[in-house]
CSV table of C-alpha atoms in Angstrom, one decimal:
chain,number,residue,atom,x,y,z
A,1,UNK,CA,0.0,0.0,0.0
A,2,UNK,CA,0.9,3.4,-0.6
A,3,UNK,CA,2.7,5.3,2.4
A,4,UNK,CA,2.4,9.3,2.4
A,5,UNK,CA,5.8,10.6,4.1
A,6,UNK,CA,5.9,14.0,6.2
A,7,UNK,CA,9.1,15.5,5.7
A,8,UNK,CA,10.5,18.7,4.6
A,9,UNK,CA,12.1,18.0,1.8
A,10,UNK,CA,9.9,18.3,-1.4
A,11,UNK,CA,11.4,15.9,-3.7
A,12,UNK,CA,10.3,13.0,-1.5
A,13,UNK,CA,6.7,12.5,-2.0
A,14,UNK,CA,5.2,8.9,-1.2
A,15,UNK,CA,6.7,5.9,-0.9
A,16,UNK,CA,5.1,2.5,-2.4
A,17,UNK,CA,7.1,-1.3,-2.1
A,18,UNK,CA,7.0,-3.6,-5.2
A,19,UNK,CA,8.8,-6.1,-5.5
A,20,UNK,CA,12.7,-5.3,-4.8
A,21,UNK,CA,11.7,-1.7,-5.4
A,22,UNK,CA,10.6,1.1,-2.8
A,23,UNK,CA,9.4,4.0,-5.2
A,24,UNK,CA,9.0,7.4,-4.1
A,25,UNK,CA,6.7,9.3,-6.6
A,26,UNK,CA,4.0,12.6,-6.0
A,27,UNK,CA,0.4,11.8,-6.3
A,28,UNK,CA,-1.0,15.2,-6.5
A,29,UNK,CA,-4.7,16.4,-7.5
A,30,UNK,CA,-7.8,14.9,-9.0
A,31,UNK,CA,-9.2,13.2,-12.1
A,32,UNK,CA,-8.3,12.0,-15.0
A,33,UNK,CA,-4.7,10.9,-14.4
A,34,UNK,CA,-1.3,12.7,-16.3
A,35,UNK,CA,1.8,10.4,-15.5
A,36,UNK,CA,5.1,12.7,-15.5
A,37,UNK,CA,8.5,10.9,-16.6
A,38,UNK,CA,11.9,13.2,-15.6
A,39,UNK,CA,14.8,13.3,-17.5
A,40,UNK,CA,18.5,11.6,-17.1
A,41,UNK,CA,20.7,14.6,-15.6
A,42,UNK,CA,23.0,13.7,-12.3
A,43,UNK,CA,20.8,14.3,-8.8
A,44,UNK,CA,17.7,14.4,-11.3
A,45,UNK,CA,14.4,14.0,-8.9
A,46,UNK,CA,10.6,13.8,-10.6
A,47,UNK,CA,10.1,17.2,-8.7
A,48,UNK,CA,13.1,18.9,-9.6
A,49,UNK,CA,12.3,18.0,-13.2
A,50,UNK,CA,8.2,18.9,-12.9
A,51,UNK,CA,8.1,21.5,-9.8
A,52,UNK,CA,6.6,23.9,-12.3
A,53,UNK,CA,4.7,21.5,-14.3
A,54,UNK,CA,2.7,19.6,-11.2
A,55,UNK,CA,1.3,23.2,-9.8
A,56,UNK,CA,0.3,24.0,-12.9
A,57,UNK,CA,-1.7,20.4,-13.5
A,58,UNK,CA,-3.2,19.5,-10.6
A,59,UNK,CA,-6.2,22.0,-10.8
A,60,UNK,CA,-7.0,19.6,-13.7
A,61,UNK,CA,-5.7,16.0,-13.4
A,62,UNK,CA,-4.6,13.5,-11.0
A,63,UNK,CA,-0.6,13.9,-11.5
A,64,UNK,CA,1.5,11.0,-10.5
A,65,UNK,CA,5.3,11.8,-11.0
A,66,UNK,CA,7.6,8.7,-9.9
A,67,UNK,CA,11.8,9.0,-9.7
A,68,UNK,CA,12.5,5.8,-12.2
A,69,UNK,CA,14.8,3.3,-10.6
A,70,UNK,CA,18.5,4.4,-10.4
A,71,UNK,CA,17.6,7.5,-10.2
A,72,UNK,CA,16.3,10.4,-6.9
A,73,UNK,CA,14.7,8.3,-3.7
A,74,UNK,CA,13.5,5.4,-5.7
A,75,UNK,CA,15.5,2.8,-4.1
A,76,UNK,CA,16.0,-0.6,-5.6
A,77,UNK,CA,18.2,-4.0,-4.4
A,78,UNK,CA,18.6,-4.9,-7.9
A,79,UNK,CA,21.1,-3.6,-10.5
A,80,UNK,CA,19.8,-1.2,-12.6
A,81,UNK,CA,21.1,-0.6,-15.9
A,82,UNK,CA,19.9,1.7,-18.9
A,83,UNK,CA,16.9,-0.3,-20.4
A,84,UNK,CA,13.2,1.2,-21.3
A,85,UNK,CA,11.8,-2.1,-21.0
A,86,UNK,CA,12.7,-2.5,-17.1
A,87,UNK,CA,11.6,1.3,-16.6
A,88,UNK,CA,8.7,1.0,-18.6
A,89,UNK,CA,7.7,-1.7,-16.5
A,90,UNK,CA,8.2,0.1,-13.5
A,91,UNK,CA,5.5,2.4,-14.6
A,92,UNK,CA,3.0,-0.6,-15.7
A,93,UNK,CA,3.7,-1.8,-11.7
A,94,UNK,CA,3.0,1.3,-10.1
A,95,UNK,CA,-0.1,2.2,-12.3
A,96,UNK,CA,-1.2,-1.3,-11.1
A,97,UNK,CA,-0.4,-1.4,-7.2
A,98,UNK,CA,-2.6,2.3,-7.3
A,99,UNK,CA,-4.9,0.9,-9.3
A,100,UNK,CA,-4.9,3.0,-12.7
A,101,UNK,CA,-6.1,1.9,-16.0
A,102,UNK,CA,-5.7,4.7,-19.1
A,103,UNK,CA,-3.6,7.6,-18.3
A,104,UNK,CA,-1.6,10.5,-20.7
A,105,UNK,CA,1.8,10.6,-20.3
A,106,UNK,CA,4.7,13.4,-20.2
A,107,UNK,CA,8.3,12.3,-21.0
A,108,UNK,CA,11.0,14.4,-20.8
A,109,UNK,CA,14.5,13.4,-23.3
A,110,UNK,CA,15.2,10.1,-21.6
A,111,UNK,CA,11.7,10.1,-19.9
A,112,UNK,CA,10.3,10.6,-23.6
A,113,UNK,CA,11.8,7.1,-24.8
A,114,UNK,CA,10.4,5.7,-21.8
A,115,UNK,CA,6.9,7.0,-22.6
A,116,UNK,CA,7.3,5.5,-26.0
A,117,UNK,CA,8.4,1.8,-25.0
A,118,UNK,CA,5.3,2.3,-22.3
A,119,UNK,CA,3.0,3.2,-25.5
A,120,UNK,CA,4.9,0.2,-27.1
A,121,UNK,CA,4.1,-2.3,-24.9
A,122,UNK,CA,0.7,-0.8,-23.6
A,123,UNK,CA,-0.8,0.5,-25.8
A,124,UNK,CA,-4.8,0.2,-24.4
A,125,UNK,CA,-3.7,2.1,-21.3
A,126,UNK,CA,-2.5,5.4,-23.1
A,127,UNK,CA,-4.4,8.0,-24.5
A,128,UNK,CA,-2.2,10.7,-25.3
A,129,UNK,CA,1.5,11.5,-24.7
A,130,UNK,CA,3.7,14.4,-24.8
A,131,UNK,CA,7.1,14.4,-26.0
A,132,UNK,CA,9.5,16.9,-24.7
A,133,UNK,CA,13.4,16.8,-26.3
A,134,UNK,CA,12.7,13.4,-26.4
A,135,UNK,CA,15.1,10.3,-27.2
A,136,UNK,CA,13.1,7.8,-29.6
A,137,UNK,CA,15.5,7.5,-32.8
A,138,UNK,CA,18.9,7.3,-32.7
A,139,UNK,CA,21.6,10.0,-33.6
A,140,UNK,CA,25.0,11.0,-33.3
A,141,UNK,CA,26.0,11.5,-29.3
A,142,UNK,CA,26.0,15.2,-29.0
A,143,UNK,CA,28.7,17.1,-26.5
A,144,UNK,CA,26.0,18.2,-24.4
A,145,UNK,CA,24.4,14.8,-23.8
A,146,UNK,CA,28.0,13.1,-23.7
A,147,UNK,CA,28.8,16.2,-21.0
A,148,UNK,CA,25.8,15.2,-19.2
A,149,UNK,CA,26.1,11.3,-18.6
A,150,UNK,CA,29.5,11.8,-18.2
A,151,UNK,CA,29.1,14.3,-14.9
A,152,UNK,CA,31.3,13.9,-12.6
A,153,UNK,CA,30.7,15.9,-9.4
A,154,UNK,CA,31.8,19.2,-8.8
A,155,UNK,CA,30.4,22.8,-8.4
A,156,UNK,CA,32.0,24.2,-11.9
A,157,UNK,CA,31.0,20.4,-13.8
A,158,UNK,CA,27.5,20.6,-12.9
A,159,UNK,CA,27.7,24.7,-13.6
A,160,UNK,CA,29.1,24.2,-17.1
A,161,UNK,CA,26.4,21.3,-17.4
A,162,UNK,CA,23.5,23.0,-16.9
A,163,UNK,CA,24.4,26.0,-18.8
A,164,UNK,CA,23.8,23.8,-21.5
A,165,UNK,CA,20.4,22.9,-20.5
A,166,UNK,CA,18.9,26.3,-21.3
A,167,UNK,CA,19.1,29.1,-24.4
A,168,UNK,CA,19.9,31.9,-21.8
A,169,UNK,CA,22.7,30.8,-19.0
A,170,UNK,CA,21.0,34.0,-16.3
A,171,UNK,CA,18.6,31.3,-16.0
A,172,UNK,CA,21.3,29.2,-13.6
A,173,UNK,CA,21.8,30.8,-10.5
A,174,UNK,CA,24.6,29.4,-7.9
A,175,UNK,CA,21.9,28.7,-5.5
A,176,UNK,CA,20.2,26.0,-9.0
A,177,UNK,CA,23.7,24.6,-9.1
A,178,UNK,CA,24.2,24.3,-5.6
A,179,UNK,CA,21.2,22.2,-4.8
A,180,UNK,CA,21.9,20.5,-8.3
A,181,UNK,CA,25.5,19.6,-6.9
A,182,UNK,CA,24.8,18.7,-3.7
A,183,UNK,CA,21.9,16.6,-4.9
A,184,UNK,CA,24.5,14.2,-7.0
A,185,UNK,CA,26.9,14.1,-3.7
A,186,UNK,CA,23.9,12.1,-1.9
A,187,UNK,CA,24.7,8.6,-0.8
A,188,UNK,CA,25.0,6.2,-3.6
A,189,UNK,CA,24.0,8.6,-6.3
A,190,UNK,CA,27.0,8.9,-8.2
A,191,UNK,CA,27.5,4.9,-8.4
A,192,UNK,CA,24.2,4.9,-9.6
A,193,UNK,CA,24.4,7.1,-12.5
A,194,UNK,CA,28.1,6.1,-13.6
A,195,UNK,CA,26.4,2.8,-13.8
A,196,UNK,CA,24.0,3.4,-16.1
A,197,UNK,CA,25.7,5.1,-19.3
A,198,UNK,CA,29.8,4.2,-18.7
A,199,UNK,CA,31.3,4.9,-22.2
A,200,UNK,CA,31.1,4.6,-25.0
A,201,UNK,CA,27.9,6.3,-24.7
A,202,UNK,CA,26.8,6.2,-28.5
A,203,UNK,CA,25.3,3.0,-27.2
A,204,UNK,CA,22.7,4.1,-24.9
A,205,UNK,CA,21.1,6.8,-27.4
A,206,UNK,CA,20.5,3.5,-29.7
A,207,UNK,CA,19.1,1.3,-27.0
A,208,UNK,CA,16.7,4.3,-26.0
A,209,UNK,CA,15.6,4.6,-30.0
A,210,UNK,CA,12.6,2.6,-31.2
A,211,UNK,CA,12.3,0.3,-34.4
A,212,UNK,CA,10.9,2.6,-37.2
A,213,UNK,CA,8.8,0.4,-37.7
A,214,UNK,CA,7.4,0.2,-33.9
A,215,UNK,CA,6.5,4.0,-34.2
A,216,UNK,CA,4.9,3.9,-37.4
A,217,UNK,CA,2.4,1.3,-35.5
A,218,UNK,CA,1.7,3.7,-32.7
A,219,UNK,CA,-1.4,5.5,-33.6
A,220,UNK,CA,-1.6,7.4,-30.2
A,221,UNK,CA,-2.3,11.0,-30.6
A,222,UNK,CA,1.3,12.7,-29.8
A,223,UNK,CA,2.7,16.1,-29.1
A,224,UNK,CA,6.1,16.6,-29.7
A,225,UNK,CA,7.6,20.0,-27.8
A,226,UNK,CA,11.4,20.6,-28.6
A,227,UNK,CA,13.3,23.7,-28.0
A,228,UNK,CA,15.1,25.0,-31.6
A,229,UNK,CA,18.1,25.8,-29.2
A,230,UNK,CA,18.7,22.5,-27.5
A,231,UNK,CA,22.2,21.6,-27.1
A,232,UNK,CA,21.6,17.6,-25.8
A,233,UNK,CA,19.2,16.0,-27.7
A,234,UNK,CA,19.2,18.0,-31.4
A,235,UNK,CA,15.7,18.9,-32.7
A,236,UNK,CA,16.1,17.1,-35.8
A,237,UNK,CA,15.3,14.0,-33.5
A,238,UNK,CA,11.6,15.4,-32.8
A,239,UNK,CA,12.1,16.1,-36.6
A,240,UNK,CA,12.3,12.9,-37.2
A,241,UNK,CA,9.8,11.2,-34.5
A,242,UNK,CA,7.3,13.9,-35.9
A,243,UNK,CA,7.9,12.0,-39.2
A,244,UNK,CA,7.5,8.1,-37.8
A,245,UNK,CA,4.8,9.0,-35.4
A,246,UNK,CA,1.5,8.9,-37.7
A,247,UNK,CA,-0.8,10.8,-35.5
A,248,UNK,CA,1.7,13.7,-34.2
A,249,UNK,CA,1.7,17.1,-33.7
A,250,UNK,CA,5.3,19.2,-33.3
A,251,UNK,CA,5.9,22.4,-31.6
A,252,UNK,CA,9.4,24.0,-31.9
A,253,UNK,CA,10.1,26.8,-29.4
A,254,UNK,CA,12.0,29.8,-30.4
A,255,UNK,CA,14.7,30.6,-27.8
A,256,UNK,CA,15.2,28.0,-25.8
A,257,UNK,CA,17.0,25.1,-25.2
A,258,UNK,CA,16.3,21.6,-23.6
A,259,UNK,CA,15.1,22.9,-20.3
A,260,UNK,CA,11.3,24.4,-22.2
A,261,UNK,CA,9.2,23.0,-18.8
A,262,UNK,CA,11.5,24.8,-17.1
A,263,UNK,CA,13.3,28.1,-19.7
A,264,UNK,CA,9.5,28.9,-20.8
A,265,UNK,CA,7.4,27.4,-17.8
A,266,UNK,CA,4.2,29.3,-18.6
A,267,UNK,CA,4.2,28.6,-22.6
A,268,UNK,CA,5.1,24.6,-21.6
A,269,UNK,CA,2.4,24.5,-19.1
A,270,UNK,CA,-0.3,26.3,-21.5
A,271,UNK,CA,0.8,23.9,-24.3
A,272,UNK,CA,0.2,21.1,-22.4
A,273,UNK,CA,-2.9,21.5,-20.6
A,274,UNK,CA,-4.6,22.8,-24.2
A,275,UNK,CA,-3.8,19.6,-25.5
A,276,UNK,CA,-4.8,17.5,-22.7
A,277,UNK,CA,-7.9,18.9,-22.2
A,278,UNK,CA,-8.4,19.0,-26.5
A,279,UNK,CA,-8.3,22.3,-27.4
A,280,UNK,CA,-5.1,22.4,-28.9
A,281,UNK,CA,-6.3,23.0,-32.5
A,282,UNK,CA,-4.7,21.1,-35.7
A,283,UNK,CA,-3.6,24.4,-36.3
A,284,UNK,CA,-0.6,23.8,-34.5
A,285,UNK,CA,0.4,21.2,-36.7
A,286,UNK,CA,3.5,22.1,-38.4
């Protein structure tokens, strides 16, 4: 059963056992249900990748935003290693154990590949998805993305590293990559990540890509959101994706870079309650 934990610290939300893993994800608001999926950056929570994003749901939907295995205060006896499969079915568990059937889903780059093998393999229990700078094909390892699984900790590293998150570096203040750093010094953290994409790191953009074929079969209505500015994950791989995916909308966002939910909160959030709640018009088809 799910366990609600009172504590000051507002990445840790509640705390649910299956299996070998103890999951700590946010359950907040009411309705129909959004599932959020965070990104891969070093001392990466689900609420220091959605804090903006839940607020601005939860007025509207139930929001359930889990930290995937290897990753934030999910905590796990087995070895986890990069696979959308095992994280995909991490989701399928917890939607199960809270008793949830159909849900729309929110990926963010790694979290978007993720939301894609979930379509994949489930296909009955989503009804729309949002993409944002998402893996899903493979291409050439970038610097920034090669930067970013490669982190090792340090005050200037994780500096330098999310400067390349956004379009304009004012956005990182000492005090973001203070709590950023000291959120990869944590217990156990570092282990964690260097285990899950050790070089050569061309490998793990190709195990989070789909078959072509796979996403021509989805037929899931899709939104693809990618920043024209992004430095980790290029926009010609929503290009792409937008291309495969049959039933797709894209947005590119002037100005910004792979940080939109966070570099143009407002915009994000407006974009993705309009199409949730089907009033983002084909209009916006591009």
């Amino acid at each position: 059963m799910p366990e609600a934990i009172e504590n000051n610290f507002p990445e840790i939300g509640n705390s649910i056992k299956i299996g070998a893993t103890t999951i700590n994800y946010h359950d907040r608001g009411d309705g129909a249900v959004v599932l959020l999926i965070h990104g891969s950056g070093p001392g990466v929570t689900a609420w220091a990748n959605w804090r903006n994003t839940i607020p601005a749901l939860e007025g509207n939907f139930r929001v359930i935003a889990p930290d995937m295995a290897g990753f934030g205060y999910t905590e796990t006896t087995d070895v986890v290693e990069c696979s959308v499969e095992r994280w995909a079915k991490q989701l399928c568990d917890l939607l199960d154990a809270l008793e949830i059937g159909q849900i729309s889903i929110v990926g963010n780059s790694f979290g978007g590949s993720i939301a894609l093998e979930f379509i994949r393999q489930y296909p009955e229990r989503c009804s729309k998805a949002i993409l944002m700078g998402s893996v899903g094909v493979s291409f050439p390892l970038t610097e920034g993305l090669d930067t970013v699984w490669g982190y090792q900790p340090s005050f200037d590293h994780m500096k330098h590293l999310l400067e390349l998150f956004v379009a304009d570096e004012s956005l990182i203040t000492d005090d973001l990559v203070e709590m950023r750093y000291r959120a990869s010094l944590r217990p156990g953290v570092q282990e964690r990540f260097e285990r899950l994409f050790p070089e050569p790191r061309q490998r793990w953009v190709d195990a989070l890509a789909q078959q072509r074929d796979d996403l021509r079969s989805i037929s899931n209505k899709l939104l693809l959101i990618h920043g024209r500015d992004d430095k980790i994950i290029p926009i010609q791989a929503s290009e792409q994706l937008h291309k495969l995916l049959p039933n797709s909308t894209l947005r590119r966002i002037d100005d910004c870079g792979h940080w939109v939910q966070i570099e143009q909160a407002q915009r994000f959030n407006s974009i993705v309650l309009d199409f949730l709640t089907g009033s983002l018009d084909k209009s916006f088809h591009e």
